[in-house]
CSV table of C-alpha atoms and ligand atoms in Angstrom, one decimal:
chain,number,residue,atom,x,y,z
A,1,MET,CA,21.0,-16.8,-17.7
A,2,CYS,CA,18.1,-14.7,-17.0
A,3,TRP,CA,15.6,-14.5,-14.2
A,4,THR,CA,12.6,-15.7,-16.2
A,5,GLU,CA,14.6,-18.7,-17.4
A,6,MET,CA,15.5,-19.6,-13.9
A,7,PHE,CA,12.0,-19.2,-12.7
A,8,LEU,CA,10.7,-21.4,-15.4
A,9,ARG,CA,13.2,-24.0,-14.7
A,10,ALA,CA,12.4,-24.0,-11.0
A,11,ARG,CA,8.7,-24.3,-11.9
A,12,ARG,CA,9.4,-27.2,-14.2
A,13,ARG,CA,11.2,-28.9,-11.4
A,14,MET,CA,8.3,-28.5,-9.1
A,15,ARG,CA,5.9,-29.7,-11.8
A,16,SER,CA,7.7,-33.0,-12.1
A,17,LEU,CA,7.6,-33.3,-8.3
A,18,ILE,CA,3.9,-32.5,-8.2
A,19,SER,CA,3.0,-35.0,-10.9
A,20,GLY,CA,3.9,-37.8,-8.5
A,21,LEU,CA,1.0,-37.0,-6.1
A,22,PRO,CA,-2.8,-37.2,-6.4
A,23,CYS,CA,-3.7,-34.0,-8.2
A,24,CYS,CA,-6.7,-33.1,-6.0
A,25,PHE,CA,-4.4,-32.9,-3.0
A,26,TRP,CA,-2.1,-30.5,-4.7
A,27,PHE,CA,-5.0,-28.5,-6.1
A,28,LEU,CA,-6.4,-27.9,-2.6
A,29,LEU,CA,-3.1,-27.1,-1.1
A,30,LEU,CA,-2.1,-24.8,-3.8
A,31,PHE,CA,-5.4,-23.1,-3.9
A,32,GLY,CA,-5.2,-22.3,-0.2
A,33,ALA,CA,-1.6,-21.3,-0.2
A,34,GLY,CA,-1.5,-19.8,-3.6
A,35,GLY,CA,-2.7,-16.3,-2.7
A,36,LEU,CA,-0.4,-16.0,0.3
A,37,VAL,CA,2.6,-17.3,-1.6
A,38,LEU,CA,2.0,-15.0,-4.5
A,39,PHE,CA,1.7,-12.1,-2.1
A,40,ILE,CA,5.0,-13.0,-0.4
A,41,HIS,CA,6.6,-13.5,-3.8
A,42,LEU,CA,5.6,-10.1,-5.0
A,43,GLU,CA,6.7,-8.5,-1.7
A,44,ASP,CA,10.0,-10.2,-2.0
A,45,LEU,CA,10.5,-9.0,-5.5
A,46,SER,CA,9.6,-5.4,-4.6
A,47,GLU,CA,12.2,-5.7,-1.8
A,48,MET,CA,14.6,-6.8,-4.5
A,49,VAL,CA,13.7,-3.6,-6.4
A,50,GLN,CA,15.4,-1.6,-3.8
A,51,LEU,CA,18.6,-3.6,-3.8
A,52,GLY,CA,19.9,-2.3,-7.1
A,53,PRO,CA,23.6,-2.3,-7.8
A,54,GLU,CA,24.6,0.8,-6.0
A,55,GLY,CA,27.6,1.8,-7.9
A,56,LYS,CA,26.1,1.3,-11.4
A,57,LEU,CA,22.7,2.8,-11.0
A,58,SER,CA,23.0,5.4,-13.7
A,59,ASP,CA,23.8,3.2,-16.6
A,60,THR,CA,22.2,-0.1,-15.6
A,61,THR,CA,18.9,1.0,-14.2
A,62,ARG,CA,15.7,2.2,-15.6
A,63,GLU,CA,14.7,5.6,-14.3
A,64,VAL,CA,11.0,5.5,-14.1
A,65,ARG,CA,10.6,8.8,-12.3
A,66,GLY,CA,8.0,7.1,-10.1
A,67,SER,CA,8.2,9.7,-7.4
A,68,ASN,CA,8.6,12.7,-9.6
A,69,GLU,CA,6.1,14.6,-7.6
A,70,GLY,CA,8.1,17.8,-7.1
A,71,LEU,CA,9.0,17.7,-10.7
A,72,LYS,CA,12.0,19.9,-10.2
A,73,SER,CA,14.0,17.8,-7.7
A,74,PRO,CA,16.5,15.2,-8.8
A,75,ILE,CA,14.8,11.9,-9.1
A,76,PRO,CA,16.4,8.8,-7.7
A,77,PRO,CA,16.6,6.1,-10.4
A,78,MET,CA,14.6,3.0,-9.8
A,79,GLN,CA,14.8,-0.5,-11.0
A,80,PHE,CA,12.0,-2.7,-12.0
A,81,PRO,CA,12.7,-6.4,-12.3
A,82,ALA,CA,10.4,-8.6,-14.2
A,83,PHE,CA,7.3,-9.9,-12.6
A,84,GLU,CA,5.9,-13.1,-13.6
A,85,PRO,CA,2.5,-12.3,-15.0
A,86,VAL,CA,0.0,-13.1,-12.2
A,87,SER,CA,-2.1,-15.5,-14.1
A,88,PRO,CA,0.0,-18.5,-15.2
A,89,GLY,CA,-0.5,-21.1,-12.6
A,90,PRO,CA,0.0,-21.2,-8.9
A,91,PRO,CA,3.5,-20.5,-7.7
A,92,SER,CA,5.5,-23.5,-6.7
A,93,HIS,CA,6.5,-23.8,-3.1
A,94,ASP,CA,7.3,-21.5,-0.3
A,95,ALA,CA,10.9,-22.6,0.3
A,96,ASP,CA,11.5,-23.0,-3.4
A,97,SER,CA,10.3,-19.6,-4.4
A,98,SER,CA,12.3,-17.8,-1.7
A,99,GLN,CA,15.3,-19.7,-2.9
A,100,VAL,CA,14.7,-18.5,-6.4
A,101,THR,CA,14.4,-15.0,-5.2
A,102,LYS,CA,17.6,-15.1,-3.3
A,103,ARG,CA,19.4,-16.4,-6.3
A,104,HIS,CA,17.8,-13.7,-8.3
A,105,ARG,CA,18.8,-11.0,-5.9
A,106,LYS,CA,22.4,-12.1,-6.4
A,107,LEU,CA,21.9,-12.2,-10.1
A,108,LEU,CA,20.4,-8.8,-10.1
A,109,LYS,CA,23.5,-7.4,-8.5
A,110,THR,CA,25.8,-9.0,-11.1
A,111,ASN,CA,23.8,-9.2,-14.2
A,112,PRO,CA,22.2,-6.0,-15.6
A,113,VAL,CA,21.0,-7.8,-18.7
A,114,MET,CA,18.4,-9.6,-16.6
A,115,ARG,CA,16.4,-6.5,-16.4
A,116,SER,CA,15.8,-6.0,-20.1
A,117,GLN,CA,15.0,-9.6,-20.6
A,118,GLY,CA,12.7,-9.6,-17.7
A,119,LYS,CA,11.0,-6.5,-18.9
A,120,ALA,CA,10.4,-8.0,-22.3
A,121,SER,CA,8.5,-10.8,-20.7
A,122,PHE,CA,6.2,-8.2,-19.1
A,123,LEU,CA,5.6,-6.2,-22.3
A,124,PRO,CA,2.7,-7.2,-24.4
A,125,PRO,CA,3.4,-8.5,-27.9
A,126,SER,CA,4.2,-5.5,-30.0
A,127,SER,CA,2.6,-6.5,-33.2
A,128,SER,CA,-0.5,-4.4,-33.8
A,129,SER,CA,-2.0,-1.9,-31.4
A,130,ASP,CA,-5.5,-2.1,-30.1
A,131,SER,CA,-6.1,1.2,-31.7
A,132,SER,CA,-6.2,-0.2,-35.3
A,133,SER,CA,-9.4,-2.1,-34.9
A,134,SER,CA,-12.3,0.0,-35.9
A,135,SER,CA,-11.2,3.3,-37.1
A,136,SER,CA,-13.6,3.6,-39.9
A,137,ALA,CA,-16.6,2.0,-38.2
A,138,ASP,CA,-19.8,3.9,-37.6
A,139,PRO,CA,-19.7,4.8,-33.9
A,140,SER,CA,-23.5,4.5,-33.6
A,141,SER,CA,-23.7,0.9,-34.7
A,142,SER,CA,-24.0,-1.4,-31.8
A,143,GLN,CA,-21.3,-3.7,-33.1
A,144,SER,CA,-18.6,-1.1,-33.0
A,145,SER,CA,-19.9,0.3,-29.7
A,146,LEU,CA,-19.7,-3.2,-28.3
A,147,GLU,CA,-16.1,-3.4,-29.5
A,148,THR,CA,-15.3,0.0,-28.1
A,149,SER,CA,-16.8,-1.0,-24.8
A,150,ARG,CA,-14.7,-4.2,-24.7
A,151,VAL,CA,-11.5,-2.3,-25.6
A,152,LEU,CA,-12.1,0.3,-22.9
A,153,GLU,CA,-12.9,-2.3,-20.3
A,154,ALA,CA,-9.7,-4.3,-21.1
A,155,ARG,CA,-7.7,-1.1,-20.9
A,156,ARG,CA,-9.1,-0.3,-17.5
A,157,ARG,CA,-8.3,-3.8,-16.2
A,158,TRP,CA,-4.8,-3.5,-17.7
A,159,VAL,CA,-4.1,-0.3,-15.8
A,160,ARG,CA,-5.2,-2.0,-12.5
A,161,GLU,CA,-2.8,-4.8,-13.2
A,162,VAL,CA,0.1,-2.5,-13.9
A,163,CYS,CA,-0.7,-0.5,-10.8
A,164,THR,CA,-0.7,-3.7,-8.7
A,165,LYS,CA,2.6,-4.8,-10.1
A,166,TYR,CA,4.3,-1.4,-9.4
A,167,LYS,CA,2.4,-0.6,-6.2
A,168,THR,CA,5.4,-0.1,-4.0
A,169,LYS,CA,6.7,2.5,-6.4
A,170,ILE,CA,3.5,4.5,-6.7
A,171,PRO,CA,2.2,7.0,-4.1
A,172,GLN,CA,-0.6,5.4,-2.1
A,173,ASN,CA,-2.6,8.4,-0.8
A,174,ILE,CA,-4.7,10.9,-2.6
A,175,THR,CA,-3.7,14.5,-2.0
A,176,SER,CA,-5.4,17.5,-3.4
A,177,LYS,CA,-2.4,18.3,-5.5
A,178,ARG,CA,-2.7,14.9,-7.2
A,179,LEU,CA,-6.3,15.8,-8.2
A,180,SER,CA,-5.5,19.3,-9.5
A,181,ARG,CA,-5.7,18.3,-13.2
A,182,ILE,CA,-9.2,16.9,-12.8
A,183,PHE,CA,-12.0,19.1,-14.1
A,184,VAL,CA,-15.5,18.8,-12.8
A,185,GLU,CA,-18.9,18.9,-14.6
A,186,ASP,CA,-21.6,18.5,-12.0
A,187,LYS,CA,-24.7,18.3,-14.2
A,188,HIS,CA,-23.6,15.1,-15.9
A,189,LYS,CA,-21.4,14.0,-13.0
A,190,ILE,CA,-18.2,13.9,-14.9
A,191,LEU,CA,-14.6,14.1,-13.8
A,192,TYR,CA,-12.2,14.7,-16.7
A,193,CYS,CA,-8.5,14.6,-16.1
A,194,GLU,CA,-6.6,16.9,-18.4
A,195,VAL,CA,-3.6,15.5,-20.4
A,196,PRO,CA,-2.4,18.4,-22.6
A,197,LYS,CA,-1.7,17.4,-26.2
A,198,ALA,CA,-4.2,14.6,-26.0
A,199,GLY,CA,-7.3,16.4,-27.0
A,200,CYS,CA,-7.8,18.3,-23.8
A,201,SER,CA,-8.9,21.7,-25.3
A,202,ASN,CA,-11.8,20.0,-27.1
A,203,TRP,CA,-12.7,18.0,-24.0
A,204,LYS,CA,-12.9,21.2,-22.0
A,205,ARG,CA,-15.2,22.7,-24.7
A,206,VAL,CA,-17.4,19.7,-24.4
A,207,LEU,CA,-17.5,20.1,-20.6
A,208,MET,CA,-18.5,23.8,-21.0
A,209,VAL,CA,-21.3,22.9,-23.3
A,210,LEU,CA,-22.5,20.1,-21.0
A,211,ALA,CA,-22.4,22.5,-18.0
A,212,GLY,CA,-24.5,25.0,-20.0
A,213,ILE,CA,-21.7,27.6,-20.1
A,214,ALA,CA,-21.8,27.6,-23.9
A,215,ASN,CA,-24.3,26.7,-26.5
A,216,ASN,CA,-22.1,24.8,-28.8
A,217,VAL,CA,-18.5,23.8,-29.0
A,218,THR,CA,-17.7,25.8,-32.2
A,219,GLY,CA,-18.2,29.1,-30.5
A,220,ILE,CA,-15.6,28.7,-27.8
A,221,LYS,CA,-12.2,30.3,-28.4
A,222,HIS,CA,-8.9,28.7,-27.2
A,223,ASN,CA,-8.3,31.3,-24.6
A,224,ALA,CA,-11.8,31.0,-23.1
A,225,VAL,CA,-11.2,27.3,-22.8
A,226,HIS,CA,-8.0,27.5,-20.8
A,227,HIS,CA,-8.1,30.8,-19.1
A,228,GLY,CA,-11.8,31.4,-18.7
A,229,ASN,CA,-12.0,29.7,-15.2
A,230,HIS,CA,-15.3,28.3,-16.4
A,231,ILE,CA,-14.9,24.7,-15.2
A,232,ARG,CA,-13.7,24.0,-11.7
A,233,GLN,CA,-10.9,21.7,-10.7
A,234,LEU,CA,-11.5,19.0,-8.3
A,235,ASP,CA,-8.9,20.2,-5.8
A,236,SER,CA,-10.9,23.4,-5.3
A,237,TYR,CA,-13.6,21.5,-3.4
A,238,LYS,CA,-13.7,20.6,0.2
A,239,ARG,CA,-12.6,17.2,1.4
A,240,GLU,CA,-16.2,15.8,1.4
A,241,GLY,CA,-16.9,17.3,-2.0
A,242,ILE,CA,-13.9,15.7,-3.4
A,243,ALA,CA,-14.7,12.3,-1.9
A,244,TYR,CA,-18.3,12.4,-3.0
A,245,ARG,CA,-17.4,13.2,-6.6
A,246,LEU,CA,-14.6,10.6,-6.7
A,247,ARG,CA,-17.1,8.1,-5.6
A,248,ASN,CA,-20.1,9.0,-7.6
A,249,TYR,CA,-18.9,10.6,-10.9
A,250,THR,CA,-17.8,9.1,-14.1
A,251,LYS,CA,-14.1,9.5,-14.3
A,252,VAL,CA,-12.5,10.0,-17.7
A,253,LEU,CA,-9.0,10.1,-18.9
A,254,PHE,CA,-7.6,10.4,-22.4
A,255,VAL,CA,-3.9,9.6,-23.1
A,256,ARG,CA,-1.6,9.6,-26.1
A,257,GLU,CA,1.6,7.9,-27.3
A,258,PRO,CA,4.0,9.5,-24.9
A,259,LEU,CA,6.8,10.4,-27.3
A,260,GLU,CA,4.4,11.6,-29.9
A,261,ARG,CA,2.8,13.8,-27.2
A,262,LEU,CA,6.2,15.1,-26.2
A,263,VAL,CA,7.1,16.1,-29.8
A,264,SER,CA,3.7,17.7,-30.2
A,265,ALA,CA,4.4,19.8,-27.1
A,266,TYR,CA,7.8,20.8,-28.4
A,267,ARG,CA,6.4,21.9,-31.7
A,268,ASP,CA,3.6,23.7,-30.1
A,269,LYS,CA,5.7,25.6,-27.6
A,270,PHE,CA,9.0,26.2,-29.2
A,271,GLU,CA,8.5,26.2,-33.0
A,272,SER,CA,6.4,29.3,-33.2
A,273,PRO,CA,6.6,32.5,-31.1
A,274,ASN,CA,5.2,32.1,-27.7
A,275,ASN,CA,5.3,34.9,-25.1
A,276,TYR,CA,5.2,32.5,-22.2
A,277,TYR,CA,7.3,29.5,-23.3
A,278,TYR,CA,10.1,31.5,-25.0
A,279,PRO,CA,11.0,33.6,-22.0
A,280,VAL,CA,10.2,31.2,-19.2
A,281,PHE,CA,11.6,28.0,-20.7
A,282,GLY,CA,13.5,29.0,-23.9
A,283,ARG,CA,15.9,31.4,-22.2
A,284,PRO,CA,17.1,29.1,-19.4
A,285,ILE,CA,17.3,26.1,-21.7
A,286,ILE,CA,19.5,28.0,-24.2
A,287,ASN,CA,21.5,29.5,-21.4
A,288,ARG,CA,22.2,26.1,-19.9
A,289,TYR,CA,22.6,23.8,-22.9
A,290,ARG,CA,23.9,25.9,-25.8
A,291,VAL,CA,27.5,26.5,-26.3
A,292,ASN,CA,28.3,29.9,-27.6
A,293,ALA,CA,24.7,31.1,-27.6
A,294,SER,CA,24.2,34.4,-29.3
A,295,LYS,CA,23.1,37.4,-27.2
A,296,GLU,CA,19.9,37.5,-29.2
A,297,ALA,CA,19.0,33.9,-28.5
A,298,LEU,CA,19.8,34.3,-24.8
A,299,HIS,CA,17.6,37.4,-24.7
A,300,THR,CA,14.5,36.1,-26.6
A,301,GLY,CA,14.7,32.4,-25.8
A,302,SER,CA,13.6,31.6,-29.3
A,303,GLY,CA,15.0,28.7,-31.3
A,304,VAL,CA,15.4,26.0,-28.7
A,305,THR,CA,16.3,22.9,-30.7
A,306,PHE,CA,14.8,19.5,-30.0
A,307,PRO,CA,18.0,18.0,-28.7
A,308,GLU,CA,18.3,21.0,-26.3
A,309,PHE,CA,14.8,20.5,-25.2
A,310,MET,CA,15.6,16.8,-24.5
A,311,GLN,CA,18.8,17.8,-22.6
A,312,TYR,CA,16.6,19.9,-20.4
A,313,LEU,CA,14.0,17.1,-19.9
A,314,LEU,CA,16.6,14.6,-18.9
A,315,ASP,CA,18.5,16.9,-16.6
A,316,VAL,CA,18.0,16.1,-13.0
A,317,HIS,CA,19.0,19.6,-12.1
A,318,LYS,CA,16.7,21.5,-14.4
A,319,PRO,CA,17.2,25.2,-14.7
A,320,VAL,CA,13.5,25.5,-14.8
A,321,GLY,CA,10.8,23.1,-13.6
A,322,MET,CA,8.5,20.8,-15.5
A,323,ASP,CA,5.4,21.8,-17.3
A,324,ILE,CA,2.1,20.0,-17.7
A,325,HIS,CA,2.6,19.7,-21.4
A,326,TRP,CA,5.5,17.3,-20.9
A,327,THR,CA,4.6,15.8,-17.5
A,328,SER,CA,3.7,12.2,-17.9
A,329,ALA,CA,0.0,11.3,-17.9
A,330,ASN,CA,0.7,9.1,-14.8
A,331,HIS,CA,1.9,12.1,-12.9
A,332,LEU,CA,-0.9,14.4,-14.1
A,333,CYS,CA,-3.8,12.0,-13.5
A,334,HIS,CA,-2.5,9.3,-11.1
A,335,PRO,CA,-4.5,6.4,-12.6
A,336,CYS,CA,-3.4,4.2,-9.7
A,337,LEU,CA,-5.1,6.4,-7.2
A,338,VAL,CA,-8.1,7.4,-9.2
A,339,ASP,CA,-10.0,4.5,-10.7
A,340,TYR,CA,-10.9,6.0,-14.1
A,341,ASP,CA,-14.0,4.5,-15.7
A,342,PHE,CA,-12.9,5.3,-19.2
A,343,ILE,CA,-9.3,5.5,-20.3
A,344,GLY,CA,-9.4,6.6,-23.9
A,345,LYS,CA,-6.6,7.1,-26.4
A,346,PHE,CA,-6.0,10.1,-28.6
A,347,GLU,CA,-5.2,7.7,-31.4
A,348,THR,CA,-8.7,6.3,-31.5
A,349,MET,CA,-10.4,9.4,-30.0
A,350,GLY,CA,-13.3,9.5,-32.5
A,351,GLU,CA,-15.1,6.3,-31.5
A,352,GLU,CA,-14.1,6.3,-27.9
A,353,VAL,CA,-15.1,9.9,-27.2
A,354,ASN,CA,-18.5,9.4,-28.7
A,355,PHE,CA,-19.0,6.2,-26.8
A,356,VAL,CA,-18.1,8.0,-23.5
A,357,LEU,CA,-20.4,11.0,-24.3
A,358,HIS,CA,-23.2,8.6,-25.0
A,359,ARG,CA,-22.6,6.8,-21.7
A,360,ILE,CA,-22.7,9.9,-19.6
A,361,GLY,CA,-25.9,11.0,-21.2
A,362,ALA,CA,-24.7,13.9,-23.3
A,363,PRO,CA,-27.3,15.4,-25.7
A,364,ALA,CA,-27.3,13.5,-29.0
A,365,ASN,CA,-26.6,16.7,-31.0
A,366,LEU,CA,-23.3,17.3,-29.1
A,367,THR,CA,-20.4,15.9,-31.1
A,368,PHE,CA,-16.8,16.0,-30.2
A,369,PRO,CA,-15.0,18.8,-32.0
A,370,THR,CA,-11.9,18.2,-34.1
A,371,PHE,CA,-10.3,21.6,-33.8
A,372,LYS,CA,-6.6,21.9,-33.7
A,373,ASP,CA,-6.2,25.0,-31.7
A,374,ARG,CA,-2.7,26.3,-32.1
A,375,ASN,CA,-0.9,26.4,-35.4
A,376,PRO,CA,-3.8,25.0,-37.3
A,377,SER,CA,-1.8,25.1,-40.5
A,378,ALA,CA,1.0,22.9,-39.1
A,379,GLU,CA,0.6,19.2,-39.7
A,380,ARG,CA,-0.7,17.3,-36.7
A,381,THR,CA,2.1,15.4,-35.0
A,382,SER,CA,2.1,11.8,-36.2
A,383,LEU,CA,4.3,8.8,-35.4
A,384,LYS,CA,6.3,9.6,-38.5
A,385,ILE,CA,6.9,13.2,-37.5
A,386,MET,CA,7.8,12.0,-34.0
A,387,GLN,CA,10.4,9.6,-35.3
A,388,ARG,CA,12.0,12.4,-37.4
A,389,TYR,CA,12.5,14.4,-34.3
A,390,PHE,CA,14.0,11.6,-32.3
A,391,ALA,CA,16.4,10.7,-35.2
A,392,GLN,CA,18.4,13.7,-33.9
A,393,LEU,CA,19.1,11.9,-30.6
A,394,ASN,CA,21.7,9.3,-29.9
A,395,ALA,CA,20.6,5.8,-28.8
A,396,ALA,CA,21.5,6.4,-25.1
A,397,ASP,CA,19.4,9.6,-24.9
A,398,LEU,CA,16.5,8.0,-26.8
A,399,GLN,CA,16.6,5.3,-24.2
A,400,ARG,CA,16.6,7.8,-21.4
A,401,VAL,CA,13.6,9.6,-22.8
A,402,TYR,CA,11.7,6.4,-23.2
A,403,ASP,CA,12.6,5.5,-19.6
A,404,PHE,CA,11.3,8.9,-18.5
A,405,TYR,CA,7.8,7.9,-19.8
A,406,TYR,CA,8.2,4.3,-19.0
A,407,MET,CA,5.2,4.1,-16.7
A,408,ASP,CA,3.0,5.7,-19.3
A,409,TYR,CA,4.1,3.1,-21.8
A,410,GLN,CA,3.3,0.3,-19.3
A,411,MET,CA,0.0,1.6,-17.9
A,412,PHE,CA,-1.5,2.5,-21.3
A,413,ASN,CA,-0.1,-0.5,-23.1
A,414,TYR,CA,1.8,1.5,-25.8
A,415,SER,CA,4.4,-0.5,-27.7
A,416,LYS,CA,8.0,0.6,-27.8
A,417,PRO,CA,8.2,3.2,-30.6
A,418,PHE,CA,11.7,2.2,-31.7
A,419,HIS,CA,13.2,-1.2,-32.1
A,420,GLU,CA,16.4,-0.4,-30.4
A,421,LEU,CA,14.8,0.4,-27.1
A,422,TYR,CA,14.8,-2.2,-24.4
B,1,NAG,C1,-2.0,-4.2,-25.4
B,1,NAG,O1,-1.4,-4.1,-26.7
B,1,NAG,C2,-1.4,-5.2,-27.4
B,1,NAG,C3,-0.6,-4.9,-28.7
B,1,NAG,O2,0.0,-3.7,-28.7
B,1,NAG,C4,-2.8,-5.8,-27.7
B,1,NAG,O3,-2.7,-6.9,-28.5
B,1,NAG,C5,-3.5,-6.0,-26.4
B,1,NAG,O4,-4.8,-6.4,-26.7
B,1,NAG,C6,-3.5,-4.8,-25.6
B,1,NAG,N1,-4.1,-5.1,-24.3
B,1,NAG,C7,-5.0,-4.3,-23.7
B,1,NAG,C8,-5.5,-4.7,-22.4
B,1,NAG,O5,-5.4,-3.3,-24.3
B,2,NAG,C1,0.6,10.6,2.2
B,2,NAG,O1,1.8,9.8,2.4
B,2,NAG,C2,2.9,10.6,2.8
B,2,NAG,C3,4.1,9.7,2.8
B,2,NAG,O2,3.8,8.3,3.0
B,2,NAG,C4,2.7,11.2,4.2
B,2,NAG,O3,3.8,11.9,4.5
B,2,NAG,C5,1.5,12.0,4.1
B,2,NAG,O4,1.1,12.5,5.4
B,2,NAG,C6,0.3,11.3,3.6
B,2,NAG,N1,-0.8,12.1,3.4
B,2,NAG,C7,-2.1,11.8,3.7
B,2,NAG,C8,-3.1,12.9,3.4
B,2,NAG,O5,-2.4,10.8,4.2
B,3,NAG,C1,-28.8,20.7,-29.1
B,3,NAG,O1,-30.2,20.7,-28.9
B,3,NAG,C2,-30.7,21.6,-27.9
B,3,NAG,C3,-32.2,21.5,-27.8
B,3,NAG,O2,-32.6,20.2,-27.8
B,3,NAG,C4,-30.3,23.0,-28.2
B,3,NAG,O3,-30.7,23.9,-27.1
B,3,NAG,C5,-28.8,23.1,-28.3
B,3,NAG,O4,-28.4,24.4,-28.7
B,3,NAG,C6,-28.3,22.1,-29.4
B,3,NAG,N1,-26.9,22.0,-29.4
B,3,NAG,C7,-26.2,22.1,-30.5
B,3,NAG,C8,-24.7,22.0,-30.4
B,3,NAG,O5,-26.7,22.1,-31.6
B,4,NAG,C1,-22.5,28.6,-31.7
B,4,NAG,O1,-22.3,29.6,-30.7
B,4,NAG,C2,-22.0,30.8,-31.2
B,4,NAG,C3,-21.8,31.8,-30.0
B,4,NAG,O2,-22.2,31.2,-28.8
B,4,NAG,C4,-23.0,31.3,-32.2
B,4,NAG,O3,-22.6,32.6,-32.7
B,4,NAG,C5,-23.2,30.3,-33.3
B,4,NAG,O4,-24.3,30.7,-34.1
B,4,NAG,C6,-23.5,29.0,-32.7
B,4,NAG,N1,-23.5,28.0,-33.8
B,4,NAG,C7,-24.4,27.0,-33.9
B,4,NAG,C8,-24.3,26.1,-35.1
B,4,NAG,O5,-25.4,26.9,-33.1
B,5,NAG,C1,-22.8,8.5,-3.8
B,5,NAG,O1,-22.1,7.4,-3.3
B,5,NAG,C2,-22.4,7.0,-2.0
B,5,NAG,C3,-21.5,5.9,-1.6
B,5,NAG,O2,-21.2,5.0,-2.7
B,5,NAG,C4,-23.8,6.6,-1.9
B,5,NAG,O3,-24.2,6.3,-0.6
B,5,NAG,C5,-24.7,7.8,-2.4
B,5,NAG,O4,-26.0,7.4,-2.4
B,5,NAG,C6,-24.2,8.2,-3.8
B,5,NAG,N1,-25.0,9.4,-4.2
B,5,NAG,C7,-25.6,9.5,-5.4
B,5,NAG,C8,-26.3,10.8,-5.6
B,5,NAG,O5,-25.5,8.6,-6.2
B,6,NAG,C1,32.8,29.3,-29.4
B,6,NAG,O1,33.3,30.5,-29.8
B,6,NAG,C2,34.7,30.6,-29.8
B,6,NAG,C3,35.1,32.0,-30.1
B,6,NAG,O2,34.3,32.6,-31.1
B,6,NAG,C4,35.3,29.6,-30.7
B,6,NAG,O3,36.7,29.6,-30.7
B,6,NAG,C5,34.8,28.2,-30.4
B,6,NAG,O4,35.2,27.2,-31.3
B,6,NAG,C6,33.3,28.2,-30.3
B,6,NAG,N1,32.8,26.9,-29.8
B,6,NAG,C7,31.9,26.2,-30.4
B,6,NAG,C8,31.6,24.9,-29.8
B,6,NAG,O5,31.3,26.6,-31.4
């Protein structure tokens, strides 16, 4: 028996009890107590989170890497039980709900299956994604812009909900390190948080044009975008400057399907010669994970396979630290700390980016570029290509990679990319 089932049963019991009394009485009582009870209930559950089955953590818990701030250090696995979605009805009764929780706690210790079932109840239905709606629509028509506005608003609300649900697992204070991926454009008052492999080079081009550093997006070379030091990062300002901008600027974030982004990063950094990633990441990865590596491979660091790359990613004792190209969007941009006004998706970038540009008052002749900077001849990483790469992994490792990006999946409402994942 799973948690949700039990909770529903307990609720049903309460309902039949409740129906015996005048409804206005119960309405008033529950209305008053509801908020408090709900709060206690959530607190109780989060306490429960910490009480995972000690001995079996590695194979029965989901590693969400919630506190993976240092990126290099081993990350304690965490467990997230199901939360009843906040909306459906007031919670039953103080005593009753705590009783349920106690029973759950016991259950949690003995029944690992509960977790997956519970999680399923929290996941949105995985039929179609919100990205399929208006891909061919004219972005300037008010109908489609209304739709885009609605989608973006819903996405923002969704992130807030997820943040509330996981609040005990997410850092609560803003440090300058947590703002270091945010780029500043003062003229139009924009903060853009950079998520590599999700259109960030083109966003930076746009920021440069907006700031007046360049005339047009086409003229800006890749190196000038990333190494030109043209746009300042938020953490380079003083405390007051940071606070002022966080309060008054339009905050923008664009994300991408996490595993697709990961494969895109692998292809970009390891499938064609790279004089940074080959020596800095390739060598230690081959050295650590390849049996009988050739002298040449150990020397050049070239030819890291996707499974080797995944071994590295999942290793809690990495021979070399993380890199922004495969750090989760959550850890780059901290959407629970920074209340982004627009959370766009790479998958529907066209409409959403134009919508955002319009909102921030960008000149009408500025259109978002569609450059693919590196390896322009290689096919853009798609869902299909991503699945081909992950076919090389066994089910357990696939699950672990998904768990690694679990918060990104939750926050940005991406559906599970493989059926066998739980
Ligand atoms: C979340 O995704 C589901 C389907 O994948 C979609 O139906 C739903 O509208 C999305 N919710 C938000 C808030 O974007
Ligand atoms: C942020 O929180 C951590 C741990 O709770 C604490 O050590 C640190 O001093 C806090 N930093 C700030 C700026 O409040
Ligand atoms: C857009 O128009 C302005 C003048 O209104 C001009 O200075 C600028 O170069 C134009 N930008 C592009 C990308 O054409
Ligand atoms: C874009 O800028 C480059 C250099 O700044 C310039 O050579 C080119 O003519 C510009 N293109 C357009 C369409 O304005
Ligand atoms: C920035 O925000 C603060 C507080 O919300 C407000 O007092 C101030 O007037 C704002 N400044 C501008 C330029 O909008
Ligand atoms: C590694 O090389 C040794 C000697 O050449 C060989 O006996 C062994 O089978 C190789 N191991 C693997 C996993 O290829």
